[in-house]
Amino acid sequence: YDFSYAINAHQNAIWAMIKLSNNNIVTGSLDKHIKVFDLIGGNIKPIIVFKGHKGNIFCLGEIKPGIIASGSEDRTIKLWDLNTKRCINTFEDPNESKINSMCILNDSGTLATGGDDNLIKIWDIFSDYLPVYLQGHECTIWNIISINNDNTIIASGSSDNTIKIWDLTKM
């Protein structure tokens, strides 16, 4: 395979990257910025740049077409509207934990996050409810993924050297 080209996308390490449903690429960096690229269209400059986090960006997710979420070292989740190019909401972690990982569970705004408080939090970001906590890890949670088609079973990876499997129908 041949290397095509490189893009100098950020001023610091790119820690998070996702492909959107419209094939755009979103990157989050230790420079605290989120950038959206239309690489299919050949653009090497970002088509959108989001600024607003006060800490490094560790994770990204697409809630639904046009809405993305970002998690940061600044202990917040931010929702970004790709159409208006604005932050539409900010959620602070109740335990003041860094948001290291994120898994979008459905397009109605349910997501799971993991952080340095050893807890998984299940958020309903389009409501005023506090997140539901899942306890079981003994150290920082670095990764969360959905492992079934209806996103009711997730797996989390932690510095405690374990993968834990969670059934969200039973919490």
PDB file of N, CA and C in Angstrom, residues 59-117:
ATOM      1  N   CYS A  59     -11.847  11.882  24.097  1.00  0.00           N
ATOM      2  CA  CYS A  59     -12.783  10.994  23.412  1.00  0.00           C
ATOM      3  C   CYS A  59     -13.847  11.791  22.666  1.00  0.00           C
ATOM      4  N   LEU A  60     -14.391  11.145  21.640  1.00  0.00           N
ATOM      5  CA  LEU A  60     -15.412  11.737  20.785  1.00  0.00           C
ATOM      6  C   LEU A  60     -16.469  10.698  20.448  1.00  0.00           C
ATOM      7  N   GLY A  61     -17.657  11.156  20.117  1.00  0.00           N
ATOM      8  CA  GLY A  61     -18.702  10.256  19.656  1.00  0.00           C
ATOM      9  C   GLY A  61     -19.743  11.027  18.866  1.00  0.00           C
ATOM     10  N   GLU A  62     -20.385  10.346  17.928  1.00  0.00           N
ATOM     11  CA  GLU A  62     -21.482  10.955  17.168  1.00  0.00           C
ATOM     12  C   GLU A  62     -22.797  10.514  17.807  1.00  0.00           C
ATOM     13  N   ILE A  63     -23.503  11.471  18.391  1.00  0.00           N
ATOM     14  CA  ILE A  63     -24.794  11.174  19.023  1.00  0.00           C
ATOM     15  C   ILE A  63     -25.812  10.803  17.959  1.00  0.00           C
ATOM     16  N   LYS A  64     -25.918  11.644  16.961  1.00  0.00           N
ATOM     17  CA  LYS A  64     -26.775  11.429  15.792  1.00  0.00           C
ATOM     18  C   LYS A  64     -26.239  12.355  14.712  1.00  0.00           C
ATOM     19  N   PRO A  65     -26.652  12.184  13.473  1.00  0.00           N
ATOM     20  CA  PRO A  65     -26.117  13.060  12.427  1.00  0.00           C
ATOM     21  C   PRO A  65     -26.274  14.537  12.798  1.00  0.00           C
ATOM     22  N   GLY A  66     -25.172  15.242  12.768  1.00  0.00           N
ATOM     23  CA  GLY A  66     -25.178  16.662  13.085  1.00  0.00           C
ATOM     24  C   GLY A  66     -24.836  17.014  14.515  1.00  0.00           C
ATOM     25  N   ILE A  67     -24.786  16.019  15.405  1.00  0.00           N
ATOM     26  CA  ILE A  67     -24.471  16.281  16.818  1.00  0.00           C
ATOM     27  C   ILE A  67     -23.344  15.350  17.256  1.00  0.00           C
ATOM     28  N   ILE A  68     -22.250  15.932  17.756  1.00  0.00           N
ATOM     29  CA  ILE A  68     -21.164  15.123  18.304  1.00  0.00           C
ATOM     30  C   ILE A  68     -20.959  15.484  19.772  1.00  0.00           C
ATOM     31  N   ALA A  69     -20.345  14.559  20.492  1.00  0.00           N
ATOM     32  CA  ALA A  69     -20.010  14.760  21.894  1.00  0.00           C
ATOM     33  C   ALA A  69     -18.505  14.624  22.046  1.00  0.00           C
ATOM     34  N   SER A  70     -17.965  15.381  22.989  1.00  0.00           N
ATOM     35  CA  SER A  70     -16.538  15.291  23.305  1.00  0.00           C
ATOM     36  C   SER A  70     -16.372  15.179  24.808  1.00  0.00           C
ATOM     37  N   GLY A  71     -15.374  14.399  25.218  1.00  0.00           N
ATOM     38  CA  GLY A  71     -15.049  14.254  26.627  1.00  0.00           C
ATOM     39  C   GLY A  71     -13.631  14.723  26.867  1.00  0.00           C
ATOM     40  N   SER A  72     -13.406  15.352  28.019  1.00  0.00           N
ATOM     41  CA  SER A  72     -12.137  16.033  28.219  1.00  0.00           C
ATOM     42  C   SER A  72     -11.568  15.845  29.613  1.00  0.00           C
ATOM     43  N   GLU A  73     -10.291  16.148  29.674  1.00  0.00           N
ATOM     44  CA  GLU A  73      -9.561  16.220  30.932  1.00  0.00           C
ATOM     45  C   GLU A  73     -10.154  17.302  31.838  1.00  0.00           C
ATOM     46  N   ASP A  74     -10.863  18.268  31.255  1.00  0.00           N
ATOM     47  CA  ASP A  74     -11.457  19.348  32.050  1.00  0.00           C
ATOM     48  C   ASP A  74     -12.706  18.897  32.803  1.00  0.00           C
ATOM     49  N   ARG A  75     -12.991  17.596  32.745  1.00  0.00           N
ATOM     50  CA  ARG A  75     -14.084  16.977  33.500  1.00  0.00           C
ATOM     51  C   ARG A  75     -15.466  17.314  32.944  1.00  0.00           C
ATOM     52  N   THR A  76     -15.515  17.597  31.642  1.00  0.00           N
ATOM     53  CA  THR A  76     -16.800  17.915  31.024  1.00  0.00           C
ATOM     54  C   THR A  76     -17.033  17.082  29.772  1.00  0.00           C
ATOM     55  N   ILE A  77     -18.323  16.948  29.460  1.00  0.00           N
ATOM     56  CA  ILE A  77     -18.787  16.448  28.170  1.00  0.00           C
ATOM     57  C   ILE A  77     -19.429  17.649  27.491  1.00  0.00           C
ATOM     58  N   LYS A  78     -19.061  17.890  26.249  1.00  0.00           N
ATOM     59  CA  LYS A  78     -19.667  18.976  25.492  1.00  0.00           C
ATOM     60  C   LYS A  78     -20.372  18.394  24.272  1.00  0.00           C
ATOM     61  N   LEU A  79     -21.524  18.970  23.959  1.00  0.00           N
ATOM     62  CA  LEU A  79     -22.266  18.614  22.752  1.00  0.00           C
ATOM     63  C   LEU A  79     -22.075  19.732  21.745  1.00  0.00           C
ATOM     64  N   TRP A  80     -21.774  19.331  20.498  1.00  0.00           N
ATOM     65  CA  TRP A  80     -21.481  20.275  19.432  1.00  0.00           C
ATOM     66  C   TRP A  80     -22.437  20.053  18.282  1.00  0.00           C
ATOM     67  N   ASP A  81     -22.988  21.146  17.763  1.00  0.00           N
ATOM     68  CA  ASP A  81     -23.886  21.096  16.611  1.00  0.00           C
ATOM     69  C   ASP A  81     -23.069  21.416  15.369  1.00  0.00           C
ATOM     70  N   LEU A  82     -22.970  20.465  14.451  1.00  0.00           N
ATOM     71  CA  LEU A  82     -22.175  20.650  13.244  1.00  0.00           C
ATOM     72  C   LEU A  82     -22.801  21.649  12.280  1.00  0.00           C
ATOM     73  N   ASN A  83     -24.110  21.837  12.367  1.00  0.00           N
ATOM     74  CA  ASN A  83     -24.787  22.772  11.457  1.00  0.00           C
ATOM     75  C   ASN A  83     -24.586  24.221  11.899  1.00  0.00           C
ATOM     76  N   THR A  84     -24.770  24.486  13.196  1.00  0.00           N
ATOM     77  CA  THR A  84     -24.598  25.858  13.692  1.00  0.00           C
ATOM     78  C   THR A  84     -23.154  26.152  14.083  1.00  0.00           C
ATOM     79  N   LYS A  85     -22.333  25.089  14.175  1.00  0.00           N
ATOM     80  CA  LYS A  85     -20.913  25.207  14.545  1.00  0.00           C
ATOM     81  C   LYS A  85     -20.736  25.802  15.942  1.00  0.00           C
ATOM     82  N   ARG A  86     -21.612  25.340  16.863  1.00  0.00           N
ATOM     83  CA  ARG A  86     -21.581  25.855  18.238  1.00  0.00           C
ATOM     84  C   ARG A  86     -21.714  24.732  19.253  1.00  0.00           C
ATOM     85  N   CYS A  87     -21.238  25.019  20.452  1.00  0.00           N
ATOM     86  CA  CYS A  87     -21.477  24.133  21.592  1.00  0.00           C
ATOM     87  C   CYS A  87     -22.913  24.356  22.035  1.00  0.00           C
ATOM     88  N   ILE A  88     -23.678  23.277  22.125  1.00  0.00           N
ATOM     89  CA  ILE A  88     -25.089  23.422  22.493  1.00  0.00           C
ATOM     90  C   ILE A  88     -25.371  23.010  23.935  1.00  0.00           C
ATOM     91  N   ASN A  89     -24.412  22.336  24.584  1.00  0.00           N
ATOM     92  CA  ASN A  89     -24.596  21.992  25.992  1.00  0.00           C
ATOM     93  C   ASN A  89     -23.275  21.506  26.566  1.00  0.00           C
ATOM     94  N   THR A  90     -23.120  21.694  27.868  1.00  0.00           N
ATOM     95  CA  THR A  90     -21.950  21.212  28.599  1.00  0.00           C
ATOM     96  C   THR A  90     -22.430  20.515  29.860  1.00  0.00           C
ATOM     97  N   PHE A  91     -21.880  19.340  30.113  1.00  0.00           N
ATOM     98  CA  PHE A  91     -22.200  18.565  31.312  1.00  0.00           C
ATOM     99  C   PHE A  91     -20.924  18.405  32.126  1.00  0.00           C
ATOM    100  N   GLU A  92     -20.991  18.736  33.394  1.00  0.00           N
ATOM    101  CA  GLU A  92     -19.841  18.545  34.277  1.00  0.00           C
ATOM    102  C   GLU A  92     -19.984  17.214  34.986  1.00  0.00           C
ATOM    103  N   ASP A  93     -18.886  16.481  35.064  1.00  0.00           N
ATOM    104  CA  ASP A  93     -18.912  15.210  35.770  1.00  0.00           C
ATOM    105  C   ASP A  93     -19.181  15.481  37.246  1.00  0.00           C
ATOM    106  N   PRO A  94     -20.198  14.828  37.843  1.00  0.00           N
ATOM    107  CA  PRO A  94     -20.540  15.086  39.237  1.00  0.00           C
ATOM    108  C   PRO A  94     -19.409  14.740  40.210  1.00  0.00           C
ATOM    109  N   ASN A  95     -18.530  13.820  39.824  1.00  0.00           N
ATOM    110  CA  ASN A  95     -17.415  13.428  40.696  1.00  0.00           C
ATOM    111  C   ASN A  95     -16.128  14.156  40.348  1.00  0.00           C
ATOM    112  N   GLU A  96     -16.224  15.136  39.446  1.00  0.00           N
ATOM    113  CA  GLU A  96     -15.062  15.883  38.981  1.00  0.00           C
ATOM    114  C   GLU A  96     -13.982  14.948  38.438  1.00  0.00           C
ATOM    115  N   SER A  97     -14.413  13.972  37.660  1.00  0.00           N
ATOM    116  CA  SER A  97     -13.507  13.003  37.051  1.00  0.00           C
ATOM    117  C   SER A  97     -13.227  13.393  35.608  1.00  0.00           C
ATOM    118  N   LYS A  98     -12.007  13.153  35.169  1.00  0.00           N
ATOM    119  CA  LYS A  98     -11.679  13.333  33.762  1.00  0.00           C
ATOM    120  C   LYS A  98     -12.529  12.365  32.939  1.00  0.00           C
ATOM    121  N   ILE A  99     -12.903  12.782  31.740  1.00  0.00           N
ATOM    122  CA  ILE A  99     -13.662  11.916  30.837  1.00  0.00           C
ATOM    123  C   ILE A  99     -12.652  11.299  29.869  1.00  0.00           C
ATOM    124  N   ASN A 100     -12.257  10.054  30.139  1.00  0.00           N
ATOM    125  CA  ASN A 100     -11.229   9.374  29.335  1.00  0.00           C
ATOM    126  C   ASN A 100     -11.789   8.631  28.143  1.00  0.00           C
ATOM    127  N   SER A 101     -13.019   8.133  28.272  1.00  0.00           N
ATOM    128  CA  SER A 101     -13.576   7.276  27.230  1.00  0.00           C
ATOM    129  C   SER A 101     -15.075   7.501  27.129  1.00  0.00           C
ATOM    130  N   MET A 102     -15.596   7.185  25.941  1.00  0.00           N
ATOM    131  CA  MET A 102     -17.008   7.426  25.685  1.00  0.00           C
ATOM    132  C   MET A 102     -17.516   6.380  24.696  1.00  0.00           C
ATOM    133  N   CYS A 103     -18.746   5.951  24.922  1.00  0.00           N
ATOM    134  CA  CYS A 103     -19.417   5.044  23.998  1.00  0.00           C
ATOM    135  C   CYS A 103     -20.840   5.544  23.825  1.00  0.00           C
ATOM    136  N   ILE A 104     -21.205   5.875  22.589  1.00  0.00           N
ATOM    137  CA  ILE A 104     -22.561   6.329  22.297  1.00  0.00           C
ATOM    138  C   ILE A 104     -23.454   5.091  22.245  1.00  0.00           C
ATOM    139  N   LEU A 105     -24.526   5.100  23.031  1.00  0.00           N
ATOM    140  CA  LEU A 105     -25.381   3.920  23.121  1.00  0.00           C
ATOM    141  C   LEU A 105     -26.592   3.999  22.206  1.00  0.00           C
ATOM    142  N   ASN A 106     -27.084   5.200  21.934  1.00  0.00           N
ATOM    143  CA  ASN A 106     -28.192   5.349  20.985  1.00  0.00           C
ATOM    144  C   ASN A 106     -28.319   6.806  20.578  1.00  0.00           C
ATOM    145  N   ASP A 107     -29.091   7.048  19.541  1.00  0.00           N
ATOM    146  CA  ASP A 107     -29.205   8.414  19.035  1.00  0.00           C
ATOM    147  C   ASP A 107     -30.210   9.253  19.817  1.00  0.00           C
ATOM    148  N   SER A 108     -30.758   8.692  20.890  1.00  0.00           N
ATOM    149  CA  SER A 108     -31.634   9.494  21.743  1.00  0.00           C
ATOM    150  C   SER A 108     -30.844  10.171  22.853  1.00  0.00           C
ATOM    151  N   GLY A 109     -29.529  10.019  22.822  1.00  0.00           N
ATOM    152  CA  GLY A 109     -28.692  10.765  23.755  1.00  0.00           C
ATOM    153  C   GLY A 109     -28.202   9.999  24.963  1.00  0.00           C
ATOM    154  N   THR A 110     -28.157   8.688  24.879  1.00  0.00           N
ATOM    155  CA  THR A 110     -27.602   7.909  25.979  1.00  0.00           C
ATOM    156  C   THR A 110     -26.166   7.548  25.634  1.00  0.00           C
ATOM    157  N   LEU A 111     -25.275   7.846  26.573  1.00  0.00           N
ATOM    158  CA  LEU A 111     -23.877   7.485  26.364  1.00  0.00           C
ATOM    159  C   LEU A 111     -23.266   7.020  27.663  1.00  0.00           C
ATOM    160  N   ALA A 112     -22.191   6.256  27.533  1.00  0.00           N
ATOM    161  CA  ALA A 112     -21.437   5.762  28.686  1.00  0.00           C
ATOM    162  C   ALA A 112     -20.073   6.424  28.665  1.00  0.00           C
ATOM    163  N   THR A 113     -19.597   6.823  29.845  1.00  0.00           N
ATOM    164  CA  THR A 113     -18.256   7.397  29.954  1.00  0.00           C
ATOM    165  C   THR A 113     -17.487   6.683  31.051  1.00  0.00           C
ATOM    166  N   GLY A 114     -16.175   6.725  30.906  1.00  0.00           N
ATOM    167  CA  GLY A 114     -15.283   6.193  31.926  1.00  0.00           C
ATOM    168  C   GLY A 114     -14.217   7.217  32.235  1.00  0.00           C
ATOM    169  N   GLY A 115     -13.749   7.190  33.479  1.00  0.00           N
ATOM    170  CA  GLY A 115     -12.763   8.182  33.878  1.00  0.00           C
ATOM    171  C   GLY A 115     -11.857   7.708  34.982  1.00  0.00           C
ATOM    172  N   ASP A 116     -11.226   8.673  35.628  1.00  0.00           N
ATOM    173  CA  ASP A 116     -10.236   8.333  36.642  1.00  0.00           C
ATOM    174  C   ASP A 116     -10.841   8.151  38.034  1.00  0.00           C
ATOM    175  N   ASP A 117     -12.170   8.157  38.148  1.00  0.00           N
ATOM    176  CA  ASP A 117     -12.826   7.845  39.424  1.00  0.00           C
ATOM    177  C   ASP A 117     -13.252   6.380  39.494  1.00  0.00           C
TER     178      ASP A 117
END
